[in-house]
Short mmCIF file of C-alpha atoms in Angstrom, two decimals:
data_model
loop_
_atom_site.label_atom_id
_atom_site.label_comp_id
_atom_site.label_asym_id
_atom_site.label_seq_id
_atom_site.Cartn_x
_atom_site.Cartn_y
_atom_site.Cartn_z
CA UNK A 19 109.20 33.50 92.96
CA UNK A 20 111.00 35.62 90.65
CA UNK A 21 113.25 33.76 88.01
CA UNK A 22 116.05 36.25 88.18
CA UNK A 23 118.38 35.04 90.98
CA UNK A 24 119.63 38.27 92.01
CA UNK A 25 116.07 39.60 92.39
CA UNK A 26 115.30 37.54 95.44
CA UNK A 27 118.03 40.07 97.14
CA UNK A 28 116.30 43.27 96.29
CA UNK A 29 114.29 43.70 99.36
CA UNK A 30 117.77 42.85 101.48
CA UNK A 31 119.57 45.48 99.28
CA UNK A 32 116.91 48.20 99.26
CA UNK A 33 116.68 47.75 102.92
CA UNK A 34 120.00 48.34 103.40
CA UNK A 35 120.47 51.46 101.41
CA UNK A 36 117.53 52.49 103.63
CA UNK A 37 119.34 51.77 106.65
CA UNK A 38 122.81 53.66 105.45
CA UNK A 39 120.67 56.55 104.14
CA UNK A 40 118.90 57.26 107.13
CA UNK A 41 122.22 57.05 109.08
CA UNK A 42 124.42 58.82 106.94
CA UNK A 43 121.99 61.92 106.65
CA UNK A 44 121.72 61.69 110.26
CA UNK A 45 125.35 62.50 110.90
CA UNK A 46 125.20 64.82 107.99
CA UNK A 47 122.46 66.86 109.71
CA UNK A 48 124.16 67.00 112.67
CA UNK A 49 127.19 68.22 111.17
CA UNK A 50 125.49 70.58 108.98
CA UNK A 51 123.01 72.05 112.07
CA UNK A 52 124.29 71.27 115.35
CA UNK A 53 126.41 73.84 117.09
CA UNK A 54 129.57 73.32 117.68
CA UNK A 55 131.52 75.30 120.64
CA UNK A 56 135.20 73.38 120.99
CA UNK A 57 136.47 73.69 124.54
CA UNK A 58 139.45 72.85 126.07
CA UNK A 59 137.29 70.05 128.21
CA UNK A 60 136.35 68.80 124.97
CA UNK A 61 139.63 68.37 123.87
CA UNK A 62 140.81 66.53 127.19
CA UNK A 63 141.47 62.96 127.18
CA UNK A 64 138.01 61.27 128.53
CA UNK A 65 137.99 58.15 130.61
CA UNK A 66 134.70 56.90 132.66
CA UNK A 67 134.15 60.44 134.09
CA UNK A 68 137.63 60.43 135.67
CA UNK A 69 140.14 62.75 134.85
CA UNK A 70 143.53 60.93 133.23
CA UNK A 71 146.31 61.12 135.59
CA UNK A 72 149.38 58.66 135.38
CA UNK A 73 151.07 57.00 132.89
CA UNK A 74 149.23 54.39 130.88
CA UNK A 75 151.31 51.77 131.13
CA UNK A 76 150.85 50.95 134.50
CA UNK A 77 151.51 47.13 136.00
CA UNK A 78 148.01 45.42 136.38
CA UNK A 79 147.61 42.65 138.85
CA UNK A 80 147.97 39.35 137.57
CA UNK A 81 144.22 38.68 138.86
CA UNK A 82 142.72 40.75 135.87
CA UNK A 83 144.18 37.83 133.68
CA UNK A 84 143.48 35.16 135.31
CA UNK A 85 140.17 36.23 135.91
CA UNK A 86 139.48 36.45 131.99
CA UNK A 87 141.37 33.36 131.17
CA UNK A 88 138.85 31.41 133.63
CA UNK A 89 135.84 33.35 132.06
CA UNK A 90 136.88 31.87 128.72
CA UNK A 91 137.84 28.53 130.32
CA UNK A 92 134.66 28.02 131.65
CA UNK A 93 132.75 30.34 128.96
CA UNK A 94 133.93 27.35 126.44
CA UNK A 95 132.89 24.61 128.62
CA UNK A 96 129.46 25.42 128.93
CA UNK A 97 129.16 25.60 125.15
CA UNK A 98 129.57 22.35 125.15
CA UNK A 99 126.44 21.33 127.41
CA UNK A 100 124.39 22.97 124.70
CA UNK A 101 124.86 19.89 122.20
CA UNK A 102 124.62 17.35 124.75
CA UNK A 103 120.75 19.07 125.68
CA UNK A 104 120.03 18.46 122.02
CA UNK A 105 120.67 15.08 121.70
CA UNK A 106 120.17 14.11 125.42
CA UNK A 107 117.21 11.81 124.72
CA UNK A 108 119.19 9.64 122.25
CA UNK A 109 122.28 9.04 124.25
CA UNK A 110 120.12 7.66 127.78
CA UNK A 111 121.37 6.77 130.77
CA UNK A 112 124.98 6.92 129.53
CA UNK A 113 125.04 10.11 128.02
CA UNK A 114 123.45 11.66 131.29
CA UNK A 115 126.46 9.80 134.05
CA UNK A 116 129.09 10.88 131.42
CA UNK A 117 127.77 14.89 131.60
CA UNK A 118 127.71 14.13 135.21
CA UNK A 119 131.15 12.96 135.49
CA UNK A 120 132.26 16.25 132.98
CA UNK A 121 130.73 18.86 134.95
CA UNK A 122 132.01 16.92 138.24
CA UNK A 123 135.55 17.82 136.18
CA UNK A 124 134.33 21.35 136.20
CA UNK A 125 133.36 21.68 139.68
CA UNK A 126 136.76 20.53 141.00
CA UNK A 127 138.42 22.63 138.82
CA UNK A 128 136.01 25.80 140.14
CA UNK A 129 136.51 24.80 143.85
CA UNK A 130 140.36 24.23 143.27
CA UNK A 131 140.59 27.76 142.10
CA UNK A 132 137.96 29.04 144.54
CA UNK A 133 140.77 27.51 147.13
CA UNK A 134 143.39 28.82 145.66
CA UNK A 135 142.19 32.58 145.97
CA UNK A 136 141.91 33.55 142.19
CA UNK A 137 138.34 34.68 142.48
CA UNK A 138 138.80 36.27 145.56
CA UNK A 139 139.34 40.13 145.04
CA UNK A 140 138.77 40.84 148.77
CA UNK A 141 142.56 39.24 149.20
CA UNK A 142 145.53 41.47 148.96
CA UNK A 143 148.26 39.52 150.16
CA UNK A 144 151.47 39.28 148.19
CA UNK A 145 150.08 42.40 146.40
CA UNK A 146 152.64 45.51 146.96
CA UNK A 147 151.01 48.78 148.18
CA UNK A 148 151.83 51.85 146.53
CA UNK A 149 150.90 55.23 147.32
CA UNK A 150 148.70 56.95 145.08
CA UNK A 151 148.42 60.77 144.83
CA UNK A 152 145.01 62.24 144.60
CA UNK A 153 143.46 63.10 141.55
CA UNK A 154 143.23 67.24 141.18
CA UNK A 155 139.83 69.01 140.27
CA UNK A 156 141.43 70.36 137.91
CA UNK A 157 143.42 68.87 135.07
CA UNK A 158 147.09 70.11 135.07
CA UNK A 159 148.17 72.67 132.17
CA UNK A 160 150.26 69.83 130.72
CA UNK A 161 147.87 67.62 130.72
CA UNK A 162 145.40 69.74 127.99
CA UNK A 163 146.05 69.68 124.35
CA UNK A 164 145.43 73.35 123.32
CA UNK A 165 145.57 72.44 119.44
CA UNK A 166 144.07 75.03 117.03
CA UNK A 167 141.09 74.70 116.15
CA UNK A 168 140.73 76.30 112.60
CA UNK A 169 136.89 76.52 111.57
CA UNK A 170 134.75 76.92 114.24
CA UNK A 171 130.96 78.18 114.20
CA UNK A 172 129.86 79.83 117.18
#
């Protein structure tokens, strides 16, 4: 073992300067050697092979947030069954009817909100429809930024 205490952190260091290298003259390369043809496509918005239309700021349902709030809810409860496996042997009989009665908490807290509808994304009820118009082929002239491009190859 070396003596030097900053030593021990070579191979870690030298394996990161590997790692940057390699990446760094990757997107060098590829800057230096690819071609590069700049469209107006290219320069359009993209989002999950749809074309943008609308405003961004849209009202979402309150079902997307209740949704993640229960994902973290119950995300964070079964974190905690991971400590109680570790020590499951030492705690015995007790430790296993007081799990039982905790996730007996959770599953009347998961079949209260399977009641209540909030997993449920078949239901629309108390949702307002709204009429959507249908999204062109083709983008609309105001919707394509027609910047300059100043240095283009090929």
């Amino acid at each position: 073992m070396p003596d030097n205490y900053f030593a021990r952190y070579l191979p870690l260091l030298i394996q990161v300067g590997v790692a940057l290298a390699l990446a760094g003259g990757m997107v060098l390369l590829s800057a230096l050697i690819g071609k590069h043809r700049y469209t107006r496509a290219k320069f359009q918005p993209y989002e999950c092979g749809m074309t943008p239309v609308g405003d961004a700021r849209e009202r979402f349902s309150v079902k997307f947030y209740l949704v993640a709030m229960l994902f973290i809810l119950f995300d964070v409860e079964a974190v905690f069954l991971y400590p109680w496996a570790i020590i499951f042997k030492e705690l015995g009989m007790f430790g296993f009817w007081e799990m039982l009665v905790y996730i007996g908490v959770l599953l009347v807290g998961f079949f209260y909100i399977w009641k209540k509808g909030v997993i449920d994304w078949s239901r629309t009820e108390g949702v307002p429809r709204r009429e959507e118009a249908p999204i062109p082929l083709q983008p609309s002239p105001e919707l394509v930024y027609t910047a300059p491009v100043q240095g283009s190859r090929g």
